[in-house]
Short mmCIF file of C-alpha atoms in Angstrom, two decimals:
data_model
loop_
_atom_site.label_atom_id
_atom_site.label_comp_id
_atom_site.label_asym_id
_atom_site.label_seq_id
_atom_site.Cartn_x
_atom_site.Cartn_y
_atom_site.Cartn_z
CA UNK A 14 114.80 70.01 58.72
CA UNK A 15 115.32 68.23 55.29
CA UNK A 16 118.78 68.92 53.81
CA UNK A 17 116.94 70.26 50.64
CA UNK A 18 115.22 72.93 52.61
CA UNK A 19 118.57 73.99 54.40
CA UNK A 20 120.23 74.34 51.03
CA UNK A 21 117.61 77.01 49.85
CA UNK A 22 119.23 80.49 49.93
CA UNK A 23 116.39 82.91 51.40
CA UNK A 24 115.86 86.13 49.82
CA UNK A 25 116.94 89.35 51.58
CA UNK A 26 114.10 91.42 53.02
CA UNK A 27 114.83 94.25 50.41
CA UNK A 28 114.28 91.61 47.74
CA UNK A 29 111.23 90.03 49.25
CA UNK A 30 109.36 93.21 50.20
CA UNK A 31 110.48 95.85 47.64
CA UNK A 32 108.45 98.84 47.93
CA UNK A 33 107.29 97.95 51.34
CA UNK A 34 110.87 97.56 52.56
CA UNK A 35 111.90 100.97 50.97
CA UNK A 36 108.94 102.69 52.57
CA UNK A 37 109.63 101.25 56.05
CA UNK A 38 113.40 102.09 55.91
CA UNK A 39 113.04 105.65 54.14
CA UNK A 40 110.15 106.82 56.70
CA UNK A 41 112.18 105.37 59.69
CA UNK A 42 109.23 103.46 60.87
CA UNK A 43 111.49 102.10 63.38
CA UNK A 44 114.55 103.94 64.75
CA UNK A 45 116.91 101.14 64.29
CA UNK A 46 117.07 99.89 60.53
CA UNK A 47 117.88 96.44 61.77
CA UNK A 48 114.43 96.08 63.31
CA UNK A 49 112.30 95.42 60.27
CA UNK A 50 114.77 93.22 58.50
CA UNK A 51 114.77 90.91 61.60
CA UNK A 52 110.86 90.68 61.53
CA UNK A 53 109.22 87.48 60.75
CA UNK A 54 106.17 87.41 58.31
CA UNK A 55 102.94 86.18 59.86
CA UNK A 56 101.78 84.64 56.44
CA UNK A 57 103.13 84.13 52.99
CA UNK A 58 105.36 87.11 51.83
CA UNK A 59 103.59 87.17 48.28
CA UNK A 60 100.21 87.47 49.93
CA UNK A 61 101.49 90.36 52.18
CA UNK A 62 102.81 92.28 49.11
CA UNK A 63 99.68 91.67 47.25
CA UNK A 64 97.82 93.40 50.02
CA UNK A 65 100.37 96.12 50.35
CA UNK A 66 100.13 96.94 46.56
CA UNK A 67 96.33 96.99 46.90
CA UNK A 68 96.02 99.15 50.20
CA UNK A 69 99.09 101.41 49.34
CA UNK A 70 99.26 102.86 52.83
CA UNK A 71 100.05 106.52 52.29
CA UNK A 72 101.84 107.79 55.49
CA UNK A 73 104.08 106.72 58.26
CA UNK A 74 101.35 105.79 60.64
CA UNK A 75 99.53 103.69 57.93
CA UNK A 76 102.71 101.89 56.94
CA UNK A 77 103.44 101.11 60.79
CA UNK A 78 100.04 99.75 61.11
CA UNK A 79 100.29 97.50 58.11
CA UNK A 80 103.71 96.22 59.11
CA UNK A 81 102.57 95.39 62.75
CA UNK A 82 99.42 93.59 61.45
CA UNK A 83 101.56 91.53 59.11
CA UNK A 84 104.77 90.90 60.84
CA UNK A 85 106.13 89.88 64.26
CA UNK A 86 108.64 92.66 64.96
CA UNK A 87 111.37 92.01 67.65
CA UNK A 88 111.06 94.13 70.67
CA UNK A 89 107.79 95.76 69.33
CA UNK A 90 104.94 93.25 69.15
CA UNK A 91 106.57 90.03 69.75
CA UNK A 92 105.21 89.60 73.18
CA UNK A 93 102.38 87.23 74.00
CA UNK A 94 99.24 88.65 75.75
CA UNK A 95 99.03 85.57 77.95
CA UNK A 96 102.22 86.65 79.60
CA UNK A 97 100.79 89.81 81.11
CA UNK A 98 100.12 88.66 84.71
CA UNK A 99 103.54 86.96 84.81
CA UNK A 100 105.08 90.13 83.40
CA UNK A 101 103.48 92.21 86.22
CA UNK A 102 104.96 89.95 88.75
CA UNK A 103 108.42 90.38 87.31
CA UNK A 104 108.02 94.06 87.48
CA UNK A 105 107.33 94.40 91.36
CA UNK A 106 110.86 93.90 92.32
CA UNK A 107 112.09 96.50 89.80
CA UNK A 108 109.75 99.11 91.35
CA UNK A 109 110.67 98.33 95.00
CA UNK A 110 112.95 100.80 96.83
CA UNK A 111 114.59 99.88 100.22
CA UNK A 112 114.36 102.01 103.39
CA UNK A 113 115.69 105.33 102.57
CA UNK A 114 118.81 106.90 104.37
CA UNK A 115 118.60 110.50 105.35
CA UNK A 116 120.61 112.47 102.64
CA UNK A 117 121.53 116.06 103.22
CA UNK A 118 120.67 118.22 100.35
CA UNK A 119 117.98 115.83 99.08
CA UNK A 120 114.33 116.74 98.52
CA UNK A 121 113.40 113.14 99.35
CA UNK A 122 111.26 112.42 102.47
CA UNK A 123 113.02 109.24 103.80
CA UNK A 124 110.84 106.21 104.28
CA UNK A 125 111.79 103.91 107.19
CA UNK A 126 110.55 100.64 105.18
CA UNK A 127 110.63 99.23 101.68
CA UNK A 128 107.98 100.67 99.18
CA UNK A 129 106.90 100.64 95.66
CA UNK A 130 107.08 103.58 93.18
CA UNK A 131 105.07 104.06 90.15
CA UNK A 132 108.01 104.18 87.68
CA UNK A 133 109.65 106.48 84.96
CA UNK A 134 110.01 110.00 86.31
CA UNK A 135 108.15 109.16 89.43
CA UNK A 136 111.11 107.94 91.69
CA UNK A 137 109.33 108.21 95.09
CA UNK A 138 106.25 106.90 96.64
CA UNK A 139 103.01 108.64 95.64
CA UNK A 140 99.87 108.85 97.86
CA UNK A 141 96.83 107.78 95.78
CA UNK A 142 98.92 105.81 93.30
CA UNK A 143 99.93 103.54 96.08
CA UNK A 144 96.46 102.26 97.10
CA UNK A 145 95.98 101.02 93.55
CA UNK A 146 99.42 99.48 93.47
CA UNK A 147 98.80 97.73 96.77
CA UNK A 148 95.64 96.19 95.22
CA UNK A 149 97.91 94.25 92.85
CA UNK A 150 100.50 93.58 95.45
CA UNK A 151 97.80 91.97 97.70
CA UNK A 152 96.77 89.40 95.09
CA UNK A 153 100.32 88.83 93.75
CA UNK A 154 101.75 87.36 96.96
CA UNK A 155 103.39 90.62 97.97
CA UNK A 156 101.78 91.16 101.34
CA UNK A 157 104.97 92.07 103.16
CA UNK A 158 105.19 95.14 100.78
CA UNK A 159 101.53 96.08 101.48
CA UNK A 160 102.30 96.15 105.29
CA UNK A 161 105.59 98.05 104.83
CA UNK A 162 104.03 100.75 102.57
CA UNK A 163 101.37 101.01 105.43
CA UNK A 164 104.02 101.56 107.92
CA UNK A 165 105.60 104.17 105.76
CA UNK A 166 102.21 106.02 105.35
CA UNK A 167 101.44 105.80 109.09
CA UNK A 168 104.98 107.23 109.90
CA UNK A 169 104.49 110.01 107.40
CA UNK A 170 101.20 111.07 109.11
CA UNK A 171 102.90 111.08 112.46
CA UNK A 172 105.81 113.11 111.12
CA UNK A 173 104.09 115.68 108.85
CA UNK A 174 100.37 115.59 110.14
CA UNK A 175 99.18 114.38 106.48
CA UNK A 176 100.27 112.28 103.60
CA UNK A 177 101.88 114.62 100.95
CA UNK A 178 101.24 114.27 97.22
CA UNK A 179 104.53 112.35 96.90
CA UNK A 180 107.47 111.73 99.30
CA UNK A 181 109.39 114.89 98.31
CA UNK A 182 109.74 118.15 100.47
CA UNK A 183 108.25 120.18 97.69
CA UNK A 184 105.05 118.21 97.85
CA UNK A 185 104.48 118.91 101.53
CA UNK A 186 102.04 121.85 100.85
CA UNK A 187 99.38 119.39 99.49
CA UNK A 188 97.95 115.81 99.83
CA UNK A 189 96.25 113.76 97.23
CA UNK A 190 92.83 111.94 97.13
CA UNK A 191 92.74 110.33 100.82
CA UNK A 192 92.87 106.54 100.38
CA UNK A 193 94.63 105.84 103.51
CA UNK A 194 91.45 104.29 105.10
CA UNK A 195 91.10 101.86 102.16
CA UNK A 196 94.70 101.01 102.21
CA UNK A 197 94.28 99.81 105.93
CA UNK A 198 91.61 97.40 104.76
CA UNK A 199 94.25 95.62 102.72
CA UNK A 200 96.35 94.72 105.96
CA UNK A 201 96.40 91.36 107.42
CA UNK A 202 98.16 92.51 110.60
CA UNK A 203 95.81 92.30 113.50
CA UNK A 204 98.10 93.42 116.25
CA UNK A 205 95.95 95.58 118.65
CA UNK A 206 98.84 98.11 119.25
CA UNK A 207 99.11 98.63 115.50
CA UNK A 208 95.52 98.89 115.07
CA UNK A 209 95.39 101.88 117.78
CA UNK A 210 98.39 103.68 116.01
CA UNK A 211 96.80 103.37 112.71
CA UNK A 212 93.44 104.70 113.99
CA UNK A 213 95.26 107.61 115.55
CA UNK A 214 97.01 108.27 112.27
CA UNK A 215 93.71 108.11 110.40
CA UNK A 216 92.02 110.73 112.75
CA UNK A 217 94.92 112.91 112.30
CA UNK A 218 94.56 112.77 108.52
CA UNK A 219 90.87 113.58 108.95
CA UNK A 220 91.84 116.51 111.19
CA UNK A 221 94.18 117.81 108.36
CA UNK A 222 91.60 117.74 105.82
CA UNK A 223 89.22 119.71 108.33
CA UNK A 224 91.73 122.26 109.60
CA UNK A 225 89.98 124.96 107.54
CA UNK A 226 86.80 124.61 109.74
CA UNK A 227 88.56 126.91 112.51
CA UNK A 228 89.10 129.85 110.03
CA UNK A 229 85.89 129.97 108.03
CA UNK A 230 85.01 133.57 107.32
CA UNK A 231 82.23 135.31 105.21
CA UNK A 232 83.53 133.73 101.97
CA UNK A 233 82.46 130.15 103.37
CA UNK A 234 85.69 128.67 102.64
CA UNK A 235 89.04 128.29 104.24
CA UNK A 236 91.84 125.99 103.24
CA UNK A 237 90.28 122.59 102.50
CA UNK A 238 86.89 123.16 104.17
CA UNK A 239 83.85 124.69 102.56
CA UNK A 240 80.55 125.70 104.38
CA UNK A 241 77.56 124.55 102.24
CA UNK A 242 74.27 126.55 102.11
CA UNK A 243 72.73 124.37 104.85
CA UNK A 244 75.78 124.73 107.10
CA UNK A 245 77.11 121.41 106.47
CA UNK A 246 80.98 121.32 106.25
CA UNK A 247 82.46 119.64 103.07
CA UNK A 248 85.95 119.58 101.56
CA UNK A 249 87.77 120.99 98.52
CA UNK A 250 91.26 120.61 96.93
CA UNK A 251 93.82 123.08 98.01
CA UNK A 252 97.50 123.79 98.63
CA UNK A 253 99.06 125.74 101.49
CA UNK A 254 101.67 127.44 99.11
CA UNK A 255 100.54 130.04 96.54
CA UNK A 256 103.65 129.60 94.45
CA UNK A 257 104.62 127.82 91.23
CA UNK A 258 105.10 124.03 91.73
CA UNK A 259 108.87 123.35 92.24
CA UNK A 260 108.63 120.32 89.75
CA UNK A 261 106.65 122.49 87.11
CA UNK A 262 108.06 125.98 87.88
CA UNK A 263 108.34 127.26 84.20
CA UNK A 264 105.16 125.86 83.06
CA UNK A 265 103.28 127.43 85.99
CA UNK A 266 104.85 130.77 85.44
CA UNK A 267 103.81 130.71 81.84
CA UNK A 268 100.42 129.61 82.56
CA UNK A 269 99.67 132.44 85.11
CA UNK A 270 101.17 134.95 82.53
CA UNK A 271 98.26 134.01 80.04
CA UNK A 272 95.64 135.34 82.32
CA UNK A 273 96.47 139.15 83.45
CA UNK A 274 92.86 139.47 85.00
CA UNK A 275 93.98 137.43 88.00
CA UNK A 276 97.08 137.59 90.16
CA UNK A 277 99.79 134.89 89.51
CA UNK A 278 99.29 133.75 93.33
CA UNK A 279 95.59 133.01 92.61
CA UNK A 280 96.50 130.88 89.57
CA UNK A 281 99.24 129.07 91.22
CA UNK A 282 96.95 128.11 93.94
CA UNK A 283 94.36 126.76 91.51
CA UNK A 284 97.16 124.82 89.76
CA UNK A 285 98.49 123.27 92.91
CA UNK A 286 94.85 122.38 94.02
CA UNK A 287 94.45 120.61 90.69
CA UNK A 288 97.57 118.62 91.58
CA UNK A 289 96.29 117.71 94.81
CA UNK A 290 93.10 116.30 93.13
CA UNK A 291 95.40 113.98 91.04
CA UNK A 292 93.46 115.12 87.81
CA UNK A 293 96.26 117.44 86.79
CA UNK A 294 94.94 118.56 84.49
CA UNK A 295 91.26 118.28 83.46
CA UNK A 296 88.51 120.38 81.82
CA UNK A 297 86.69 119.50 85.07
CA UNK A 298 88.73 122.37 86.79
CA UNK A 299 88.69 124.76 83.77
CA UNK A 300 86.26 127.73 83.11
CA UNK A 301 87.29 127.37 79.45
CA UNK A 302 87.87 123.73 78.62
CA UNK A 303 90.52 124.86 76.04
CA UNK A 304 92.55 127.08 78.38
CA UNK A 305 94.62 125.88 81.32
CA UNK A 306 94.90 129.61 82.34
CA UNK A 307 91.26 129.60 83.20
CA UNK A 308 91.67 126.85 85.92
CA UNK A 309 89.59 127.46 89.11
CA UNK A 310 89.98 124.28 91.16
CA UNK A 311 89.39 125.80 94.62
CA UNK A 312 86.12 127.38 93.57
CA UNK A 313 84.76 123.62 92.91
CA UNK A 314 83.65 121.44 95.59
CA UNK A 315 84.50 117.87 94.29
CA UNK A 316 82.38 114.76 94.57
CA UNK A 317 85.20 112.31 94.47
CA UNK A 318 87.10 113.95 97.46
CA UNK A 319 83.74 114.13 99.53
CA UNK A 320 83.06 110.49 98.78
CA UNK A 321 86.51 109.45 100.11
CA UNK A 322 85.99 111.57 103.14
CA UNK A 323 82.77 109.71 103.75
CA UNK A 324 84.70 106.46 103.47
CA UNK A 325 87.21 107.86 106.00
CA UNK A 326 84.77 108.95 108.47
CA UNK A 327 82.90 105.64 108.34
CA UNK A 328 86.31 103.81 108.67
CA UNK A 329 87.17 105.97 111.71
CA UNK A 330 83.75 105.21 113.29
CA UNK A 331 84.08 101.48 112.65
CA UNK A 332 87.63 101.22 113.83
CA UNK A 333 86.89 103.31 116.96
CA UNK A 334 83.77 101.02 117.68
CA UNK A 335 86.17 97.96 117.53
CA UNK A 336 88.42 99.65 119.95
CA UNK A 337 85.63 100.40 122.34
CA UNK A 338 85.92 104.22 121.95
CA UNK A 339 82.03 104.92 121.82
CA UNK A 340 82.47 108.63 121.80
CA UNK A 341 84.56 108.69 118.64
CA UNK A 342 82.39 106.12 117.18
CA UNK A 343 79.30 108.28 117.63
CA UNK A 344 81.04 111.45 116.48
CA UNK A 345 82.29 110.12 113.26
CA UNK A 346 78.95 108.14 112.57
CA UNK A 347 77.13 111.40 112.97
CA UNK A 348 79.77 113.23 110.60
CA UNK A 349 79.38 110.47 108.05
CA UNK A 350 75.57 110.64 108.08
CA UNK A 351 75.89 114.50 107.35
CA UNK A 352 78.27 113.94 104.59
CA UNK A 353 76.19 111.16 102.83
CA UNK A 354 73.12 113.36 103.03
CA UNK A 355 75.13 116.31 101.64
CA UNK A 356 76.51 114.15 98.65
CA UNK A 357 72.92 113.45 97.59
CA UNK A 358 71.61 116.93 98.21
CA UNK A 359 74.42 118.98 96.36
CA UNK A 360 76.12 116.61 93.85
CA UNK A 361 73.16 114.68 92.53
CA UNK A 362 71.91 115.97 88.99
CA UNK A 363 68.57 114.16 88.71
CA UNK A 364 67.64 115.20 85.47
CA UNK A 365 71.02 114.07 83.81
CA UNK A 366 71.34 110.89 85.90
CA UNK A 367 74.70 111.58 87.21
CA UNK A 368 76.76 113.02 90.16
CA UNK A 369 78.66 116.20 89.48
CA UNK A 370 81.03 118.55 91.25
CA UNK A 371 79.41 121.68 93.06
CA UNK A 372 80.40 125.17 91.92
CA UNK A 373 80.76 127.55 94.88
CA UNK A 374 80.27 130.40 92.53
CA UNK A 375 76.91 129.43 90.77
CA UNK A 376 75.79 127.57 93.76
CA UNK A 377 74.87 124.57 91.63
CA UNK A 378 76.58 121.26 90.27
CA UNK A 379 78.83 122.00 87.31
CA UNK A 380 78.03 120.87 83.83
CA UNK A 381 81.08 118.77 83.59
CA UNK A 382 80.45 115.12 82.93
CA UNK A 383 83.31 113.04 84.32
CA UNK A 384 84.25 109.58 85.67
CA UNK A 385 84.20 111.17 89.17
CA UNK A 386 80.34 110.60 89.05
CA UNK A 387 81.23 106.99 90.01
CA UNK A 388 82.76 107.70 93.54
CA UNK A 389 79.45 107.90 95.40
CA UNK A 390 78.79 104.56 94.03
CA UNK A 391 82.13 103.30 95.24
CA UNK A 392 81.60 104.92 98.65
CA UNK A 393 78.04 103.24 98.91
CA UNK A 394 76.25 106.70 99.04
CA UNK A 395 73.92 106.11 95.99
CA UNK A 396 70.44 104.56 96.07
CA UNK A 397 69.60 101.77 93.60
CA UNK A 398 67.71 104.10 91.37
CA UNK A 399 70.76 106.67 91.50
CA UNK A 400 73.07 103.68 90.60
CA UNK A 401 70.91 102.56 87.68
CA UNK A 402 70.66 106.09 86.25
CA UNK A 403 74.55 106.63 86.58
CA UNK A 404 75.13 103.32 84.77
CA UNK A 405 72.91 104.60 81.95
CA UNK A 406 74.81 107.75 81.84
CA UNK A 407 78.14 105.92 81.90
CA UNK A 408 77.04 103.77 78.93
CA UNK A 409 75.99 106.67 76.90
CA UNK A 410 78.85 109.10 77.60
CA UNK A 411 81.82 107.57 79.08
CA UNK A 412 82.05 103.95 77.82
CA UNK A 413 84.86 103.64 75.05
CA UNK A 414 85.95 100.87 72.97
CA UNK A 415 88.91 100.62 75.37
CA UNK A 416 87.50 101.24 78.72
CA UNK A 417 86.21 104.31 80.67
CA UNK A 418 86.79 107.81 79.41
CA UNK A 419 87.84 110.29 81.97
CA UNK A 420 85.56 112.90 80.38
CA UNK A 421 83.98 113.22 76.90
CA UNK A 422 86.03 116.25 75.96
CA UNK A 423 89.21 116.44 73.97
CA UNK A 424 91.15 119.36 75.26
CA UNK A 425 94.69 118.18 75.10
CA UNK A 426 94.79 117.86 78.94
CA UNK A 427 95.85 114.32 79.82
CA UNK A 428 92.63 113.85 82.38
CA UNK A 429 90.24 114.29 79.61
CA UNK A 430 89.28 112.20 76.40
CA UNK A 431 90.55 110.12 74.88
CA UNK A 432 92.38 109.07 77.76
CA UNK A 433 91.57 106.34 80.44
CA UNK A 434 93.34 105.76 83.84
CA UNK A 435 93.80 102.52 85.80
CA UNK A 436 92.32 104.14 89.07
CA UNK A 437 89.26 105.43 87.50
CA UNK A 438 88.56 102.05 85.93
CA UNK A 439 88.80 100.38 89.29
CA UNK A 440 86.64 102.91 91.09
CA UNK A 441 83.95 102.51 88.34
CA UNK A 442 84.21 98.67 88.19
CA UNK A 443 84.16 98.30 92.13
CA UNK A 444 81.37 101.00 92.57
CA UNK A 445 79.13 99.23 89.85
CA UNK A 446 79.57 95.87 91.24
CA UNK A 447 78.75 97.20 94.72
CA UNK A 448 75.43 98.52 93.43
CA UNK A 449 74.36 95.46 91.41
CA UNK A 450 75.45 96.76 87.88
CA UNK A 451 77.67 93.76 87.31
CA UNK A 452 77.26 93.47 83.48
CA UNK A 453 78.53 97.04 82.99
CA UNK A 454 81.32 96.51 85.39
CA UNK A 455 82.51 93.40 83.78
CA UNK A 456 82.26 95.00 80.31
CA UNK A 457 84.48 98.02 81.48
CA UNK A 458 86.99 95.42 82.81
CA UNK A 459 86.91 93.42 79.78
CA UNK A 460 87.53 96.46 77.43
CA UNK A 461 90.14 98.02 79.69
CA UNK A 462 92.19 94.69 79.97
CA UNK A 463 91.97 94.37 76.28
CA UNK A 464 93.58 97.80 75.91
CA UNK A 465 96.48 97.03 78.34
CA UNK A 466 97.01 93.74 76.71
CA UNK A 467 97.13 95.28 73.27
CA UNK A 468 99.51 97.90 74.31
CA UNK A 469 101.69 95.30 76.26
CA UNK A 470 101.90 93.18 73.25
CA UNK A 471 102.79 96.13 71.04
CA UNK A 472 105.35 97.88 73.21
CA UNK A 473 106.29 95.47 76.01
CA UNK A 474 105.33 98.20 78.55
CA UNK A 475 102.79 98.87 81.32
CA UNK A 476 101.91 102.45 80.93
CA UNK A 477 100.53 105.33 82.96
CA UNK A 478 97.56 106.00 80.86
CA UNK A 479 95.93 104.90 77.66
CA UNK A 480 93.91 106.16 74.80
CA UNK A 481 90.76 104.22 75.25
CA UNK A 482 89.30 105.48 71.89
CA UNK A 483 92.10 103.79 69.73
CA UNK A 484 93.37 101.25 72.34
CA UNK A 485 96.98 102.57 72.48
CA UNK A 486 99.41 104.65 74.77
CA UNK A 487 97.73 107.70 76.02
CA UNK A 488 99.10 111.27 75.57
CA UNK A 489 98.64 114.80 76.62
CA UNK A 490 99.68 116.71 79.71
CA UNK A 491 102.94 118.16 80.84
CA UNK A 492 105.34 115.18 80.30
CA UNK A 493 105.67 112.08 78.13
CA UNK A 494 103.48 108.96 79.05
CA UNK A 495 105.67 107.06 81.63
CA UNK A 496 105.97 103.30 81.81
CA UNK A 497 106.37 101.10 84.89
CA UNK A 498 103.74 101.51 86.12
CA UNK A 499 102.56 101.11 89.54
CA UNK A 500 98.80 101.63 89.47
CA UNK A 501 98.36 100.03 85.97
CA UNK A 502 100.10 96.91 87.24
CA UNK A 503 98.07 96.74 90.36
CA UNK A 504 94.66 97.26 88.89
CA UNK A 505 95.57 95.02 86.00
CA UNK A 506 96.52 92.05 88.52
CA UNK A 507 93.37 92.89 90.70
CA UNK A 508 90.99 92.83 87.75
CA UNK A 509 92.52 89.57 86.37
CA UNK A 510 92.03 88.10 89.81
CA UNK A 511 88.52 89.29 90.01
CA UNK A 512 87.61 88.18 86.58
CA UNK A 513 89.66 85.03 85.73
CA UNK A 514 87.63 84.27 82.72
CA UNK A 515 88.38 87.62 80.88
#
């Protein structure tokens, strides 16, 4: 640098930016007053101030947007989008937990081998989260973690008869969307003895979901099993404990008190079943989309769960066939064929070009338009004509600037608009790809990766959920948006691997 340039005394930010400086500091746009004064202008300060005087942003949100558009702010928007894949790889070690010791007085279910947690308030391994996390581990050279997590899940089924929502004692009354069969496909361990052990665990998980078949009464439902009008047995979400959730006790008691027309135990069961679905909570489960107290999860036969059960039954048939167990192969092939037919008999809404959940009360598909409509495509249960119709419906109702909406409704629940979630992006993209709708699949991937990248550049974080309307961190629900974040990391890495040109 020439000596003359070094000798120029730079003006202070207060002098350079005047009214803008005072607005930023007075409105506390950044919690630390030092943040803005350490920012670097992206262009000539006089041009920035000319635009500020012309635009005159009126509130804190507008001032913040103006600052982020015109300055590189340390710790806020100073990260480069191109660093995203490397950032995810650096996060994996931070989310790994070693094998757990047994600790008296702890609610933790000890895991025998290392595993990955989602992050934030989620300090233990979760069921369906882990599949999407493992997609990323598999392409980020973390195969040993894929294998140890599979060992943990296999051990968990052997100990408890199922995989709980998460690895805590208070989650044992319920499971989550059953992805164990798909997790097994990510393994590279071909040991025959291990394959036999895993097949036994997979069959035991299926038996857990079908336990209610032994207690069906005139109502046509027991536990997680529902008898459909033609006699086919399908599944619903449930929880074995009709109590407030331990982890959300006060919230559940308050919700139950809002509807005196039903017993608290009935509402607790619906709330817990909603938690088993992973969609806790969504208008999908509500009689009144604006009232959580109207929840009725167990009265709904979900299209996503039954698609995953189809995948499980086909996986058991295939693995049993490979092991030479023809009787088991034949039995589960027959069950899969029955479920595949039922998916298209009960869940297909032809005049709307979508799949929907089945309402046990009205004996018809619900009116809820949700991203769950893509699960039959993911499971390979849709015809080419159905896949084309679903793709058209997705473009019309769920495709947002930043990815796939969960539903079109804004209710304040976190599994509704404007939020998008990594697992549903993957289900949609993989399902559409499988059915020849590659252009839409890639477009959803492009928009979603743009949202994740923009939020990372702005915050330096990988988040649990995103607002896909405004391409920013998501909101709603019972707790603040968490960072970390296992399934977002996993899906992002997997999509960057699948679409290297995005």
